[in-house]
Tab-separated table of C-alpha atoms in Angstrom:
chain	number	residue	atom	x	y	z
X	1	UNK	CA	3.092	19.044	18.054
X	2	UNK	CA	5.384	19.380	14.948
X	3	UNK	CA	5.422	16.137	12.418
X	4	UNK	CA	9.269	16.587	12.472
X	5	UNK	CA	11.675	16.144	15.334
X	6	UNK	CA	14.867	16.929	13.273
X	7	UNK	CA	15.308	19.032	9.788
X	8	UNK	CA	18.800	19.512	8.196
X	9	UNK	CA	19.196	20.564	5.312
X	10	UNK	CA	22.405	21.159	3.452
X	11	UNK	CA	25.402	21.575	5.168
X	12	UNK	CA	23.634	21.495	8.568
X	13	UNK	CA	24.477	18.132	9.890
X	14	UNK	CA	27.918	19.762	10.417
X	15	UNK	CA	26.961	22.596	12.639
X	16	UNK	CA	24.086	20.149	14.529
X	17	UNK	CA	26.678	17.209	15.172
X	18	UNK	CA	24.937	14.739	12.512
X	19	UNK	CA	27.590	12.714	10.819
X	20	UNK	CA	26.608	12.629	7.247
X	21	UNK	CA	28.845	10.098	6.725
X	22	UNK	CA	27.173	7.185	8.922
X	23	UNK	CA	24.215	8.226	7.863
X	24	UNK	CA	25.318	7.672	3.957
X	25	UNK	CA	26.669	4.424	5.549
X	26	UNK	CA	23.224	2.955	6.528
X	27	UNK	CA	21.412	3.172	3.045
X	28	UNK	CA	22.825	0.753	0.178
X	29	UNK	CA	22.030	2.849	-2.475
X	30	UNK	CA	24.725	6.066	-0.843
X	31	UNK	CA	26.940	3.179	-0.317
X	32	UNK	CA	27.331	2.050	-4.174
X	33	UNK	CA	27.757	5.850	-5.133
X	34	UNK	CA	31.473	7.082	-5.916
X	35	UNK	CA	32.716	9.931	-3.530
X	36	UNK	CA	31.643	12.733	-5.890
X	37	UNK	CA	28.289	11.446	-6.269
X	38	UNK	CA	28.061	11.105	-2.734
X	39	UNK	CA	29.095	14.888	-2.161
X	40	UNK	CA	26.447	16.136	-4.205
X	41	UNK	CA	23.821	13.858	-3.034
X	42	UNK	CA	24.556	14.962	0.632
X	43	UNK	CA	24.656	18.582	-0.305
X	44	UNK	CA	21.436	18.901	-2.450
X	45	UNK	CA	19.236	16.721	0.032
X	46	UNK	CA	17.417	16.819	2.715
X	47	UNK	CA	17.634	14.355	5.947
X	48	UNK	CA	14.376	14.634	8.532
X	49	UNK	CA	13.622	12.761	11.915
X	50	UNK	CA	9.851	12.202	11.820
X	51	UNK	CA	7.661	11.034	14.786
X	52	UNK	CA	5.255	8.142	14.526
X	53	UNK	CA	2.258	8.825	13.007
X	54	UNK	CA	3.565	11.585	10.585
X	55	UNK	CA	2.643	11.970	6.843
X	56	UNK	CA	5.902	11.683	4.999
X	57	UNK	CA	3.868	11.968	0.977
X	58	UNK	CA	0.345	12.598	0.687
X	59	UNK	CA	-1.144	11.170	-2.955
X	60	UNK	CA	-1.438	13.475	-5.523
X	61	UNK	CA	2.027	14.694	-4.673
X	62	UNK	CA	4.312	15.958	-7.550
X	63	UNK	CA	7.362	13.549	-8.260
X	64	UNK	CA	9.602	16.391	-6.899
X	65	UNK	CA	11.883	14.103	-4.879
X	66	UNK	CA	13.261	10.206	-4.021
X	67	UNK	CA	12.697	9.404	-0.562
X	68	UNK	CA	15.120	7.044	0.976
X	69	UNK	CA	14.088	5.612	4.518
X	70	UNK	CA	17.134	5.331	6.162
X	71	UNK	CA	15.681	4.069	9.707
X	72	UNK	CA	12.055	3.726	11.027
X	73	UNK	CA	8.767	1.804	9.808
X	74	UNK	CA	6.314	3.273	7.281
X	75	UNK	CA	3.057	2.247	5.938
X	76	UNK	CA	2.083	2.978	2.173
X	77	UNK	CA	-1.742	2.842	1.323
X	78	UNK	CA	-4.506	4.588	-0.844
X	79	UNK	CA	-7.895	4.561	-0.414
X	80	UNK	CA	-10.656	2.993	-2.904
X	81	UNK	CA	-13.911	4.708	-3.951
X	82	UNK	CA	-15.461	4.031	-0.561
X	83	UNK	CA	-12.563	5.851	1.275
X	84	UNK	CA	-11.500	2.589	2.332
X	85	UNK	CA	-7.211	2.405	3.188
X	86	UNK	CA	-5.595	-0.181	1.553
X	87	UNK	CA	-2.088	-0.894	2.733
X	88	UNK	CA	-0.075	-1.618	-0.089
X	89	UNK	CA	3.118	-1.425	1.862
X	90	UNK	CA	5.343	-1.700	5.432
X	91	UNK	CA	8.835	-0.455	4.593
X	92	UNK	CA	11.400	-0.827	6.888
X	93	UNK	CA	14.647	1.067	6.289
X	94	UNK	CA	16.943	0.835	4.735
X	95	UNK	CA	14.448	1.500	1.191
X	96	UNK	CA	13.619	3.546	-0.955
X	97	UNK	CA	10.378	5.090	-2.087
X	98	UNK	CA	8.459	7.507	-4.761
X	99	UNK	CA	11.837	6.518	-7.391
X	100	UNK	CA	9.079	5.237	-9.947
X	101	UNK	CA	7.203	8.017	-9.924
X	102	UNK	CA	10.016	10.295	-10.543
X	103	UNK	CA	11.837	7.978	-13.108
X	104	UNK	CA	7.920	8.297	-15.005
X	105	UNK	CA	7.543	12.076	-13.996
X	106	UNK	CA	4.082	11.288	-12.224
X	107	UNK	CA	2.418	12.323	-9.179
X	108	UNK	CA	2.160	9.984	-6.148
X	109	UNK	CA	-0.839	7.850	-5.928
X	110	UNK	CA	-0.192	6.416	-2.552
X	111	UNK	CA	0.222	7.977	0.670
X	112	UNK	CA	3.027	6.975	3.784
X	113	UNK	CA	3.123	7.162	6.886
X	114	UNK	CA	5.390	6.816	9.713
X	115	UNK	CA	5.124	3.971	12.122
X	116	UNK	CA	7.879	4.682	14.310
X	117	UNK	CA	10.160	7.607	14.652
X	118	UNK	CA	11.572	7.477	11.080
X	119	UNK	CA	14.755	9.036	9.529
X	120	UNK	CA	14.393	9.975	5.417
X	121	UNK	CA	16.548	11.518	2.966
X	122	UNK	CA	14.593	13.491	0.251
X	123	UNK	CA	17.164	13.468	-2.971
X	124	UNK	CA	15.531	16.112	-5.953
X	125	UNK	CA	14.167	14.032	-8.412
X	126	UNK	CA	16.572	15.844	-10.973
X	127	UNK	CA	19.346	14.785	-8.839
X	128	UNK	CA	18.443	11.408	-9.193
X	129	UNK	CA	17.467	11.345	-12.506
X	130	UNK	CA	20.958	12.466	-13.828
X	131	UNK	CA	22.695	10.343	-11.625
């Protein structure tokens, strides 16, 4: 069983019958962007429907991207020296996650996971910087 139900990248939602639009409607951060912004945002990212269960970062990951939950539940945790989870986390979208660690070019030190079927747009980290 694949972790993702849906994958579109780039021009896609147009050709699979996603509005991009509502989707940029649902997350307060797309909404305070100017139409331009917006454009670019939709075109260089990357919106994916996840099942439950699903590993959406793993730690250690490089700050290559912003994810913004759109819709869905996700846990974020680590694990302490006795390989113990901690939950530091439930996000619920709309939020936002991993912007720190981009902002301060360093790699992930928590995990997430999905708790429910989950929709997330990845936005590059350079994207996000400049804007």
């Amino acid at each position: 069983m694949t972790d993702v139900l849906e994958n579109h990248v780039s021009g896609y939602g147009q050709r699979l019958n996603i509005n991009l639009s509502q989707i940029a409607a649902q997350h307060p951060l797309l909404t305070a962007l100017d139409e331009k912004s917006l454009e670019t945002v939709m075109s260089m990212s990357r919106l994916t429907v996840y099942r439950p269960k699903r590993t959406v970062q793993r730690a250690g990951d490089p700050p290559r991207h912003v994810h913004l939950l759109i819709s869905g539940t996700v846990r974020v945790f680590c694990r302490n020296e006795a390989s113990e989870e901690l939950t530091l986390e439930l996000l619920s979208g709309p939020a936002i996650f991993n912007d720190a660690r981009v902002l301060a070019d360093s790699a992930a030190e928590a995990q997430v996971l999905t708790l429910a079927r989950c929709t997330e747009m990845r936005i590059p980290g350079a994207l996000f910087r400049r804007l």
